[in-house]
PDB file of C-alpha atoms and ligand atoms in Angstrom:
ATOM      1  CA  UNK A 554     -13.160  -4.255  29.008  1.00  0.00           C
ATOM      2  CA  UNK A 555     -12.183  -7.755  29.522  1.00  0.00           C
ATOM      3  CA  UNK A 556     -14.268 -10.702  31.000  1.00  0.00           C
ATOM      4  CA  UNK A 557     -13.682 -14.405  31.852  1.00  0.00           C
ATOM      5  CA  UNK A 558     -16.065 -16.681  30.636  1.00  0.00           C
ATOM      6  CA  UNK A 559     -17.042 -20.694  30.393  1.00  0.00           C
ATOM      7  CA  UNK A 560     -16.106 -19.744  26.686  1.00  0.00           C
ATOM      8  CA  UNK A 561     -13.096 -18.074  26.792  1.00  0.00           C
ATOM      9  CA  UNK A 562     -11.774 -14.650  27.299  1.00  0.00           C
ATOM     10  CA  UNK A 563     -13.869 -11.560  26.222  1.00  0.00           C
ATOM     11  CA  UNK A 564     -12.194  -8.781  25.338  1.00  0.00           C
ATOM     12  CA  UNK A 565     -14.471  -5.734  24.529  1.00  0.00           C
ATOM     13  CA  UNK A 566     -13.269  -2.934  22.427  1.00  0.00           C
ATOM     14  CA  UNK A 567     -14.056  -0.945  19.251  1.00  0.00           C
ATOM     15  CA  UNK A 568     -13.631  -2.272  15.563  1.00  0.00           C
ATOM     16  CA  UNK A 569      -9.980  -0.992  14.916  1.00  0.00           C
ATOM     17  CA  UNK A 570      -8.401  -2.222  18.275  1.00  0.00           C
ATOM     18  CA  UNK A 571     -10.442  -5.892  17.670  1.00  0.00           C
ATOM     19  CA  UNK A 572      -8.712  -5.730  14.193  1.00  0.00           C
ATOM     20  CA  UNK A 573      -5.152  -4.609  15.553  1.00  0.00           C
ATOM     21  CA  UNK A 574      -5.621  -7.703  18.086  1.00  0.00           C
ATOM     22  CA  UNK A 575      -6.278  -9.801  15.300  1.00  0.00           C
ATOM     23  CA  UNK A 576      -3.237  -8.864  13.322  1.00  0.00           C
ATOM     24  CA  UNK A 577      -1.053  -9.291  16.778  1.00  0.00           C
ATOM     25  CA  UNK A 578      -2.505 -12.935  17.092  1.00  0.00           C
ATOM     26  CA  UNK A 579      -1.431 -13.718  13.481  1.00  0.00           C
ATOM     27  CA  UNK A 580       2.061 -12.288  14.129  1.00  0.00           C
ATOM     28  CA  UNK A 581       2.703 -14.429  17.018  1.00  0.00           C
ATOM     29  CA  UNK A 582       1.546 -17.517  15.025  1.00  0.00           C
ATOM     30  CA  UNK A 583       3.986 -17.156  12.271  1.00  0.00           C
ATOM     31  CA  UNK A 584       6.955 -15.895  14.797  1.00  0.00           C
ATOM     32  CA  UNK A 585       5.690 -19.232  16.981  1.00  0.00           C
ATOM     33  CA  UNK A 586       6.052 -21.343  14.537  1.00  0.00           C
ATOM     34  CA  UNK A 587       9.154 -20.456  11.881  1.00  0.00           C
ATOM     35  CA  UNK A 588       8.175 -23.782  10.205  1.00  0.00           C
ATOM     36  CA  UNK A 589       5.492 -22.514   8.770  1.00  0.00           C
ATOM     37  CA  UNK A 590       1.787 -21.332  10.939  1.00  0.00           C
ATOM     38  CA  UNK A 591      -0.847 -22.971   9.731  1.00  0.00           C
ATOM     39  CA  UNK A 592      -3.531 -19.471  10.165  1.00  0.00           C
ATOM     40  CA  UNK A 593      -7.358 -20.091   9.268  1.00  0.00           C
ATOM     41  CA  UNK A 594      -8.991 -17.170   8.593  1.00  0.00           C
ATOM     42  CA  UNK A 595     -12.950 -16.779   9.024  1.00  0.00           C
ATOM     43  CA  UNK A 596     -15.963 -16.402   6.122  1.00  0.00           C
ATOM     44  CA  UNK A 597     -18.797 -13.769   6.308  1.00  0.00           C
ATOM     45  CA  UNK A 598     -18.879 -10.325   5.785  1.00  0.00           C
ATOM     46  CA  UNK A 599     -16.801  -9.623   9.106  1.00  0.00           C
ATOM     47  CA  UNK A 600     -13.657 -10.031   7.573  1.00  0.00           C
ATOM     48  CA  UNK A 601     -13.570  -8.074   4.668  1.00  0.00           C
ATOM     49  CA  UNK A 602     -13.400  -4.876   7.344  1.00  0.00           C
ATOM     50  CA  UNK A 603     -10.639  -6.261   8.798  1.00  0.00           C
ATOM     51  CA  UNK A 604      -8.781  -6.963   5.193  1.00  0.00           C
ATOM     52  CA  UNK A 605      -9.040  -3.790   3.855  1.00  0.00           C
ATOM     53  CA  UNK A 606      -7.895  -2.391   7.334  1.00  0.00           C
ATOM     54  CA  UNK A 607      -5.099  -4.701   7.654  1.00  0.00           C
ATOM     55  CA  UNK A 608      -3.694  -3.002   4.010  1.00  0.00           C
ATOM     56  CA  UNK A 609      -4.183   0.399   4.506  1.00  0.00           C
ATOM     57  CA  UNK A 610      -2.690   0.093   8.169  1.00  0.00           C
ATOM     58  CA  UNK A 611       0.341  -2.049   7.072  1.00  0.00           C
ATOM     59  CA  UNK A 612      -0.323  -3.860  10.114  1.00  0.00           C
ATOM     60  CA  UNK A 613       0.791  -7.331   9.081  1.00  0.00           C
ATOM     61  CA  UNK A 614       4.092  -7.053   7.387  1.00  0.00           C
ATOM     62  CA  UNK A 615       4.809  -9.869   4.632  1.00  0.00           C
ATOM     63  CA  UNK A 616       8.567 -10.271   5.508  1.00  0.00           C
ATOM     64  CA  UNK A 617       7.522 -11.496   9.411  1.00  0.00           C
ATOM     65  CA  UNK A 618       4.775 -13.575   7.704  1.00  0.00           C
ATOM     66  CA  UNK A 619       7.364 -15.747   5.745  1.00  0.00           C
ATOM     67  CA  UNK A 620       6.221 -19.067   6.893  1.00  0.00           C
ATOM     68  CA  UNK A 621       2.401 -18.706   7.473  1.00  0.00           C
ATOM     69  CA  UNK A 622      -0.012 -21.070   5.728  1.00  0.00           C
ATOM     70  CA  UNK A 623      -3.290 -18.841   4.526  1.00  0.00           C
ATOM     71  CA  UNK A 624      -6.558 -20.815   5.118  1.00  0.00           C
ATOM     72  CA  UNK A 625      -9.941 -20.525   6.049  1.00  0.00           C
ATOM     73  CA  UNK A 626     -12.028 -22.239   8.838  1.00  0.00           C
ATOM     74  CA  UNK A 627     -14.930 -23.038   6.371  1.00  0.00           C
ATOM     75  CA  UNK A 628     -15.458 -22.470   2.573  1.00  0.00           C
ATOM     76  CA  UNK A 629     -18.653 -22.430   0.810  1.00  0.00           C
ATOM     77  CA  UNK A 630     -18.475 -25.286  -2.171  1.00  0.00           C
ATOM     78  CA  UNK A 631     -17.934 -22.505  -4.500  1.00  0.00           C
ATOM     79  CA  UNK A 632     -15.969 -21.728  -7.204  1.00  0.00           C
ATOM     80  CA  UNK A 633     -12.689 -20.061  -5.509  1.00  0.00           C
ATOM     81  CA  UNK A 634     -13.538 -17.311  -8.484  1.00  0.00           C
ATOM     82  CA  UNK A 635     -17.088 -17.082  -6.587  1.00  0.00           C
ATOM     83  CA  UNK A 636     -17.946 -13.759  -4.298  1.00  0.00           C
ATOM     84  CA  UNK A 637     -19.058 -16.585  -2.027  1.00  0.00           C
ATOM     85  CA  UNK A 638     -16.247 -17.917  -1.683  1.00  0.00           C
ATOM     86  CA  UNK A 639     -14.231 -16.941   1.563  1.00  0.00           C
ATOM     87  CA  UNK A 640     -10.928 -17.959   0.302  1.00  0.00           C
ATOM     88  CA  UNK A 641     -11.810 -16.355  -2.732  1.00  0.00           C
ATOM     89  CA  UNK A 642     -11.942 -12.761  -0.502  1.00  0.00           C
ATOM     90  CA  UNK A 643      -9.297 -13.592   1.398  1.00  0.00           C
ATOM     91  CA  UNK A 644      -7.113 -14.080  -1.343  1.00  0.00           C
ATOM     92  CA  UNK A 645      -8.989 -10.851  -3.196  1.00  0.00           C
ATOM     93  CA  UNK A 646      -8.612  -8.364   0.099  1.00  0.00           C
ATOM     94  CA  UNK A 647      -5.507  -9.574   1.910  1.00  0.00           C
ATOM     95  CA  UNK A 648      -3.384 -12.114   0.444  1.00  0.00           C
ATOM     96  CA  UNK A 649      -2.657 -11.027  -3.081  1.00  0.00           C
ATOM     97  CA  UNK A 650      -2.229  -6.902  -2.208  1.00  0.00           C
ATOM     98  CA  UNK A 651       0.282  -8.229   0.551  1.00  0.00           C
ATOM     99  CA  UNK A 652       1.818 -10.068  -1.819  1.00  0.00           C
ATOM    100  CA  UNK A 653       2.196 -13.448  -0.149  1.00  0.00           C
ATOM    101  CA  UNK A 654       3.228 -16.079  -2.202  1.00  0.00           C
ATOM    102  CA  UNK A 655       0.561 -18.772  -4.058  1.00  0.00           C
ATOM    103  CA  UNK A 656       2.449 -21.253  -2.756  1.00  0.00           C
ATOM    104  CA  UNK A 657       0.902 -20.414   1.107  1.00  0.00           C
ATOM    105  CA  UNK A 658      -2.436 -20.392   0.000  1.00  0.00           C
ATOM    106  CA  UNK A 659      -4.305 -23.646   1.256  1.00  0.00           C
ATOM    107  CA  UNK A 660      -7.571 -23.240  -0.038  1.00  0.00           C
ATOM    108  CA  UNK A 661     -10.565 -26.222  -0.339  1.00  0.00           C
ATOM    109  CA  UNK A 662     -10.512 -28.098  -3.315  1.00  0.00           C
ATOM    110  CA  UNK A 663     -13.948 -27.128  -3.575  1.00  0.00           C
ATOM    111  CA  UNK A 664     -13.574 -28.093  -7.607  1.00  0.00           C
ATOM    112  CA  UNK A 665     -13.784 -31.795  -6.180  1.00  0.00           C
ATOM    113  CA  UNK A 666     -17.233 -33.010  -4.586  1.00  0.00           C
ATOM    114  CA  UNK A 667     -17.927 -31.777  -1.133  1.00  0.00           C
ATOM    115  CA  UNK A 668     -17.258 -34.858   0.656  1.00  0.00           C
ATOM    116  CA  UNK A 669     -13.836 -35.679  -1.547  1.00  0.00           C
ATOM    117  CA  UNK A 670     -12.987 -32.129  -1.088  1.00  0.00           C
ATOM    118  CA  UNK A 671     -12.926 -32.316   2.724  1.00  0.00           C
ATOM    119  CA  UNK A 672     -11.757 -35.411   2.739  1.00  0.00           C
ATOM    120  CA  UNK A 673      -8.317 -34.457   0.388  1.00  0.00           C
ATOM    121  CA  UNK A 674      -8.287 -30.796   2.412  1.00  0.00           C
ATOM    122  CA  UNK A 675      -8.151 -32.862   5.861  1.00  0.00           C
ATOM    123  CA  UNK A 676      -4.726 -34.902   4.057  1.00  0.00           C
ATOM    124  CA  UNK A 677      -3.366 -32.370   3.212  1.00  0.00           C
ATOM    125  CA  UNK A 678      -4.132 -30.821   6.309  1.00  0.00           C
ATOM    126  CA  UNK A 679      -2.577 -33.749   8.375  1.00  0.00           C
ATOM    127  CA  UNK A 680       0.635 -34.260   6.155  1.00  0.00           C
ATOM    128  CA  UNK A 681       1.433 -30.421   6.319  1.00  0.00           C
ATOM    129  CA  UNK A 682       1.049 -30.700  10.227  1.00  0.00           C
ATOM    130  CA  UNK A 683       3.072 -33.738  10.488  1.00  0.00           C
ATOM    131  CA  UNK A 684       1.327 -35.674  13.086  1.00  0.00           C
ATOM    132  CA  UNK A 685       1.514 -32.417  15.261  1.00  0.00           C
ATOM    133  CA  UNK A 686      -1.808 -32.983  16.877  1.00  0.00           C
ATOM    134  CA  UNK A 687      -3.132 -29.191  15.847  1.00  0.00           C
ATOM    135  CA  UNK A 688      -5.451 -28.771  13.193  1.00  0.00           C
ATOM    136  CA  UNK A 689      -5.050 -25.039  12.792  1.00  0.00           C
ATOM    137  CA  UNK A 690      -2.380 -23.043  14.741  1.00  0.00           C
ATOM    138  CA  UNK A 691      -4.040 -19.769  14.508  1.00  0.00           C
ATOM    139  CA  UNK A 692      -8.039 -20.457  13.824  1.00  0.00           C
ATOM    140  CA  UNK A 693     -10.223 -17.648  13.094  1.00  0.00           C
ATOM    141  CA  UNK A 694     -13.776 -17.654  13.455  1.00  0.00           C
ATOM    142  CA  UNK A 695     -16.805 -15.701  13.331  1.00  0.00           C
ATOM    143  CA  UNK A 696     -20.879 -16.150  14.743  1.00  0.00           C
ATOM    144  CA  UNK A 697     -24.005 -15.752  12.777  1.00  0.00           C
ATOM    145  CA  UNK A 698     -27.069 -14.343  15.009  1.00  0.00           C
ATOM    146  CA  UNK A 699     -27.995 -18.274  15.541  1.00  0.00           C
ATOM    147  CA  UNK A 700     -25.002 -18.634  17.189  1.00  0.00           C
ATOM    148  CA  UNK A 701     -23.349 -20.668  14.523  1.00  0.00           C
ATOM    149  CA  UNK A 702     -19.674 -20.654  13.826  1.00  0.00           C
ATOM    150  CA  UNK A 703     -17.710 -21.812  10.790  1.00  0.00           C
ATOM    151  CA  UNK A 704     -20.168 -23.915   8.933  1.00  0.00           C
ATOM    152  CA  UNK A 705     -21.490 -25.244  12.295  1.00  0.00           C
ATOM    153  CA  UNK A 706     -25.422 -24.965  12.136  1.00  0.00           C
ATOM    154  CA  UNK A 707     -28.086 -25.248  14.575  1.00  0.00           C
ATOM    155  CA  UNK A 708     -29.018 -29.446  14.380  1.00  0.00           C
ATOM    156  CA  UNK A 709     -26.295 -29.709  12.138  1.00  0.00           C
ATOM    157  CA  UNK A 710     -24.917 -33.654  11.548  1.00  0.00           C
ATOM    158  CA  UNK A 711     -21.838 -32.666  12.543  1.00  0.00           C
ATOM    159  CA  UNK A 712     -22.304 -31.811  15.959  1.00  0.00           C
ATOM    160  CA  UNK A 713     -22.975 -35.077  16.764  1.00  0.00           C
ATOM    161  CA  UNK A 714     -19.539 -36.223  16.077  1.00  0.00           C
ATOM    162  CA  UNK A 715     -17.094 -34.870  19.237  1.00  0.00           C
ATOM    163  CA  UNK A 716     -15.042 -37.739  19.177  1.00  0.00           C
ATOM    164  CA  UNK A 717     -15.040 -38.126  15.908  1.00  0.00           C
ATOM    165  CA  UNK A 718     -11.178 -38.101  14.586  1.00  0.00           C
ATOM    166  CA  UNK A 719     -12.390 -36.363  11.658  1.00  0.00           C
ATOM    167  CA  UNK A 720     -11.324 -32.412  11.836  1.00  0.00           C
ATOM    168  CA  UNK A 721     -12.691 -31.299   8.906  1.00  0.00           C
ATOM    169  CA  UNK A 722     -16.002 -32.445   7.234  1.00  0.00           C
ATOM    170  CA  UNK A 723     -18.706 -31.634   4.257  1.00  0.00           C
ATOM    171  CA  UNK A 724     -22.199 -30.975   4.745  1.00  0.00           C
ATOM    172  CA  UNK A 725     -25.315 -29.745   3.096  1.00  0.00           C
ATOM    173  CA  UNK A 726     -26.963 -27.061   5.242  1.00  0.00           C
ATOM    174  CA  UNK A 727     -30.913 -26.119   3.963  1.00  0.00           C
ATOM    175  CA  UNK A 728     -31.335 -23.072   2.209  1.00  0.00           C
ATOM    176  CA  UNK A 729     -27.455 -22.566   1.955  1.00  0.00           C
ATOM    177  CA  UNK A 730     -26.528 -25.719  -0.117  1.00  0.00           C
ATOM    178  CA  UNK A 731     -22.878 -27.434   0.763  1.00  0.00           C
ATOM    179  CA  UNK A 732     -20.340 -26.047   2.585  1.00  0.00           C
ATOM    180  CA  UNK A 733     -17.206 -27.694   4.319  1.00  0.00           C
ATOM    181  CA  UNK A 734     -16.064 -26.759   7.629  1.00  0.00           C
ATOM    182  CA  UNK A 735     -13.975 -27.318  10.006  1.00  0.00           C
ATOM    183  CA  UNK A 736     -15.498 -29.890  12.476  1.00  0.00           C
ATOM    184  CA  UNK A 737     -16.046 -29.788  16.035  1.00  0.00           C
ATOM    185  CA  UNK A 738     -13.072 -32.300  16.984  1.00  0.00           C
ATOM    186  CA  UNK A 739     -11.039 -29.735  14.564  1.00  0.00           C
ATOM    187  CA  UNK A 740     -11.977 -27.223  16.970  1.00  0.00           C
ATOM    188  CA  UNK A 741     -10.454 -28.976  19.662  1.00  0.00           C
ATOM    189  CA  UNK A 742      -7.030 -29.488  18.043  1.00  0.00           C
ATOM    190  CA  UNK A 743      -6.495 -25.729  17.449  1.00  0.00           C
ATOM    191  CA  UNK A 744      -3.398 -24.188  18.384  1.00  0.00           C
ATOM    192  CA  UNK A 745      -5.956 -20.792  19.384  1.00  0.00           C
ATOM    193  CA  UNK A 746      -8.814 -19.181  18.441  1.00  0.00           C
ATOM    194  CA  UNK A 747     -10.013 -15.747  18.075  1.00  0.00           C
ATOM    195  CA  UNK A 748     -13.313 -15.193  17.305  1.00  0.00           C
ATOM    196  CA  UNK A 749     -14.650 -12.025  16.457  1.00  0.00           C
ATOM    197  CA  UNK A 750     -18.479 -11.008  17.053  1.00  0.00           C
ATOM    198  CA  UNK A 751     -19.196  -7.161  16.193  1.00  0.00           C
ATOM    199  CA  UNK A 752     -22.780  -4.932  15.520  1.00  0.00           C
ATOM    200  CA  UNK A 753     -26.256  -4.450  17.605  1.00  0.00           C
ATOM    201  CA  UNK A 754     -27.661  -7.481  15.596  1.00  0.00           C
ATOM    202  CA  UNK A 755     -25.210  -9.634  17.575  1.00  0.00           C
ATOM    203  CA  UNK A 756     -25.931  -8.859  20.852  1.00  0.00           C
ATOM    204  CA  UNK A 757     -28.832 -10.826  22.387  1.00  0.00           C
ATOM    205  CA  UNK A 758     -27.089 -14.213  20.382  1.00  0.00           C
ATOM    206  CA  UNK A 759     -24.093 -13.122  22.370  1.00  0.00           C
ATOM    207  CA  UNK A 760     -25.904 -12.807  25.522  1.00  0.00           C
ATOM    208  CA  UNK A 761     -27.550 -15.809  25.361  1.00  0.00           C
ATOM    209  CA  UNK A 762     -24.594 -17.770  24.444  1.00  0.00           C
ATOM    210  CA  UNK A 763     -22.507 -16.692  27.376  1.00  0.00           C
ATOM    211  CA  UNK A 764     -25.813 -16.747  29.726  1.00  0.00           C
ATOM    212  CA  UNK A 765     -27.762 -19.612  28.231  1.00  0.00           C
ATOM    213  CA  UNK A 766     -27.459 -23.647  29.166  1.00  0.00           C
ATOM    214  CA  UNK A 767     -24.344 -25.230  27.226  1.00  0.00           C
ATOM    215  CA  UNK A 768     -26.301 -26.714  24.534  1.00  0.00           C
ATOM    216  CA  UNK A 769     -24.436 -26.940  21.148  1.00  0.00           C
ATOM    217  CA  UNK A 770     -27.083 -28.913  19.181  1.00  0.00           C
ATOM    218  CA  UNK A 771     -28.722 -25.072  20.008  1.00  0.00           C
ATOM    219  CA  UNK A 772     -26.064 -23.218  20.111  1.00  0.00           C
ATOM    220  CA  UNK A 773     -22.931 -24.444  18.270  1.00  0.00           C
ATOM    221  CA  UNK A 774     -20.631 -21.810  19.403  1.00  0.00           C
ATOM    222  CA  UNK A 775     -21.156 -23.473  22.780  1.00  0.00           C
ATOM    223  CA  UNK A 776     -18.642 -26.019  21.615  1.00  0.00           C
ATOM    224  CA  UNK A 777     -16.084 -23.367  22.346  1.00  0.00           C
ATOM    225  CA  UNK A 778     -16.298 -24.337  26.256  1.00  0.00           C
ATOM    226  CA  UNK A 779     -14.037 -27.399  25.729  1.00  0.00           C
ATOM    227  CA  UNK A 780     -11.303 -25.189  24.403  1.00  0.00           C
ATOM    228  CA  UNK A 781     -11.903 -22.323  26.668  1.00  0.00           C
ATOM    229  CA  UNK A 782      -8.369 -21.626  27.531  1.00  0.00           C
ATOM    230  CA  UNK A 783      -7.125 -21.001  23.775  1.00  0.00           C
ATOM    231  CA  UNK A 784     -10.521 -18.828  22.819  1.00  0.00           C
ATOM    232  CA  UNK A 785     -10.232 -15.108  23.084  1.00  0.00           C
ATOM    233  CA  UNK A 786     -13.710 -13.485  21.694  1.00  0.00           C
ATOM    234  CA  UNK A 787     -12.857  -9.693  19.887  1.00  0.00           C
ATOM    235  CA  UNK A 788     -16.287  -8.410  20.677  1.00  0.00           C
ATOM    236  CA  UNK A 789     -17.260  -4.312  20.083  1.00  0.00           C
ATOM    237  CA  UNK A 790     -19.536  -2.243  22.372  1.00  0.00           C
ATOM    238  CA  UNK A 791     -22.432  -3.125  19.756  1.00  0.00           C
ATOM    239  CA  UNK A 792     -22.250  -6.644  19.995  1.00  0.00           C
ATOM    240  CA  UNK A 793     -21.935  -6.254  23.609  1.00  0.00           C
ATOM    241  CA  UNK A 794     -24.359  -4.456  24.810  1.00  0.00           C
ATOM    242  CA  UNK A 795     -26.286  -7.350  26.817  1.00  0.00           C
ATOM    243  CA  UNK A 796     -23.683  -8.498  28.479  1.00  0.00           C
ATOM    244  CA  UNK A 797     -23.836  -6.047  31.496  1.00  0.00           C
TER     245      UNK A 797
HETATM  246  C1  6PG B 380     -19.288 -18.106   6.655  1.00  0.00           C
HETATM  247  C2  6PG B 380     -18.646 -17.972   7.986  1.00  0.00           C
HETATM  248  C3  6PG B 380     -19.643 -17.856   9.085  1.00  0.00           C
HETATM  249  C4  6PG B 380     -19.515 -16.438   9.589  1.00  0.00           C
HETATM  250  C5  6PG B 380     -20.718 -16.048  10.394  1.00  0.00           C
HETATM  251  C6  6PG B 380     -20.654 -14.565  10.747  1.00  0.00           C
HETATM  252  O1  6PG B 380     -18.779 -18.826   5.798  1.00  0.00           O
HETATM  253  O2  6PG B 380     -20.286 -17.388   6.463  1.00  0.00           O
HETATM  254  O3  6PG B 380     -17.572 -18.611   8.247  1.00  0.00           O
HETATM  255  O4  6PG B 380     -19.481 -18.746  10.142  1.00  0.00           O
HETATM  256  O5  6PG B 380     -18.331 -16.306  10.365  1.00  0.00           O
HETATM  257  O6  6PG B 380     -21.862 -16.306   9.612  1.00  0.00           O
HETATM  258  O7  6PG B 380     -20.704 -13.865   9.544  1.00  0.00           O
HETATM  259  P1  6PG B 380     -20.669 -12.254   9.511  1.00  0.00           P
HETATM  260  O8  6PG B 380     -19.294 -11.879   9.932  1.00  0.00           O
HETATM  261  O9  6PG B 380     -20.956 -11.921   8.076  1.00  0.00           O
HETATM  262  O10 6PG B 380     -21.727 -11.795  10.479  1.00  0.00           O
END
């Protein structure tokens, strides 16, 4: 089932066909941009599913991957060695058994302070994308059940800063500690977006964010409406169950 929204395309379907989707969207990034796709891929527990599936299918085959960049939308200031650590998955699930090269991994420098390390990740960032004007070419994301995405929290600081020119930022979010995250004017300079919402415990946030007032001090996935045209959601029957 598919469904136009204020946020972006829905497309509803179960786990396996969200995942082949997903692997689809990467492939076109990297054969879209030969010069090397800059593709952020998402934290949480989400994820992992789709790594181990995208291994044992063979879906994403290194040789057309070549020129990709291997990211993630938000990193927990971890150590990379750290099970919290999303690039630290990433590179444990995905990246290493498909054999792609070190020398694509763009992790945080979360061994520097939080604010440094966001700060050296964004110039890197901006030299690697040469003035190009797109933050990530292929952004992944997922959505907690407060409707949070990337390191985006309810009332977080960073929502207050749209216009800022900063695309990637460091904050301390209660009870979690420091994380950085792409910001919301990062959001905005993505090449596309895919974000992937799946299980019964997502389905009234999902509801609510697609029903609900735009209000992204609330609901920070909201901030998805200014980019509407380059979001696709990869939602299963679980997660939308309230949507009618
Ligand atoms: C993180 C994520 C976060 C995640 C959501 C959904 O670092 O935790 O980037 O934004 O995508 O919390 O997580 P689940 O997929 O585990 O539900």
């Amino acid at each position: 089932m598919k469904l136009e929204t204020d946020y972006g395309r829905v497309h509803v379907a179960p786990l396996d066909e969200l995942f082949a989707l997903t692997a689809e969207a990467i492939a076109e990034a990297a054969a879209a941009c030969r010069e090397g796709a800059v593709v952020a891929l998402t934290g949480g527990s989400t994820p992992k599913a789709f790594y181990r599936w995208a291994v044992e299918s063979r879906a994403l085959d290194r040789r057309a991957l070549g020129g990709v960049v291997w990211t993630v939308s938000d990193e927990r200031h971890v150590p990379i060695g750290s099970p919290e650590s999303n690039f630290g998955n990433a590179r444990q699930l995905l990246l290493d058994p498909l054999g792609i090269d070190p020398g694509a991994h763009l992790p945080w420098p979360v061994d520097l302070p939080a604010a440094d390390a966001a700060h050296a990740y964004g110039r890197v960032q901006a030299k690697r994308q040469g003035g190009a004007g797109t933050s990530y070419d292929l952004c992944l994301l997922g959505m907690g059940t407060d409707a949070h995405t990337a390191s985006l929290f309810p009332g977080s600081p960073l929502l207050g800063c749209l216009l800022n020119d900063n695309w990637f930022g460091a904050v301390e979010v209660p009870q979690l500690g420091w994380r950085l995250t792409v910001t919301p004017a990062g959001l905005q300079h993505c090449g596309r977006i895919l974000i992937t919402v799946t299980g019964a415990a997502k389905a009234a946030v999902l509801r609510e964010v697609l029903r609900e007032p735009w209000d992204p001090l609330v609901r920070p996935v909201q901030l998805l409406r200014e980019v509407a045209g380059r979001v696709t959601w990869l939602v299963d029957p679980e997660a939308a169950a309230e949507l009618g």
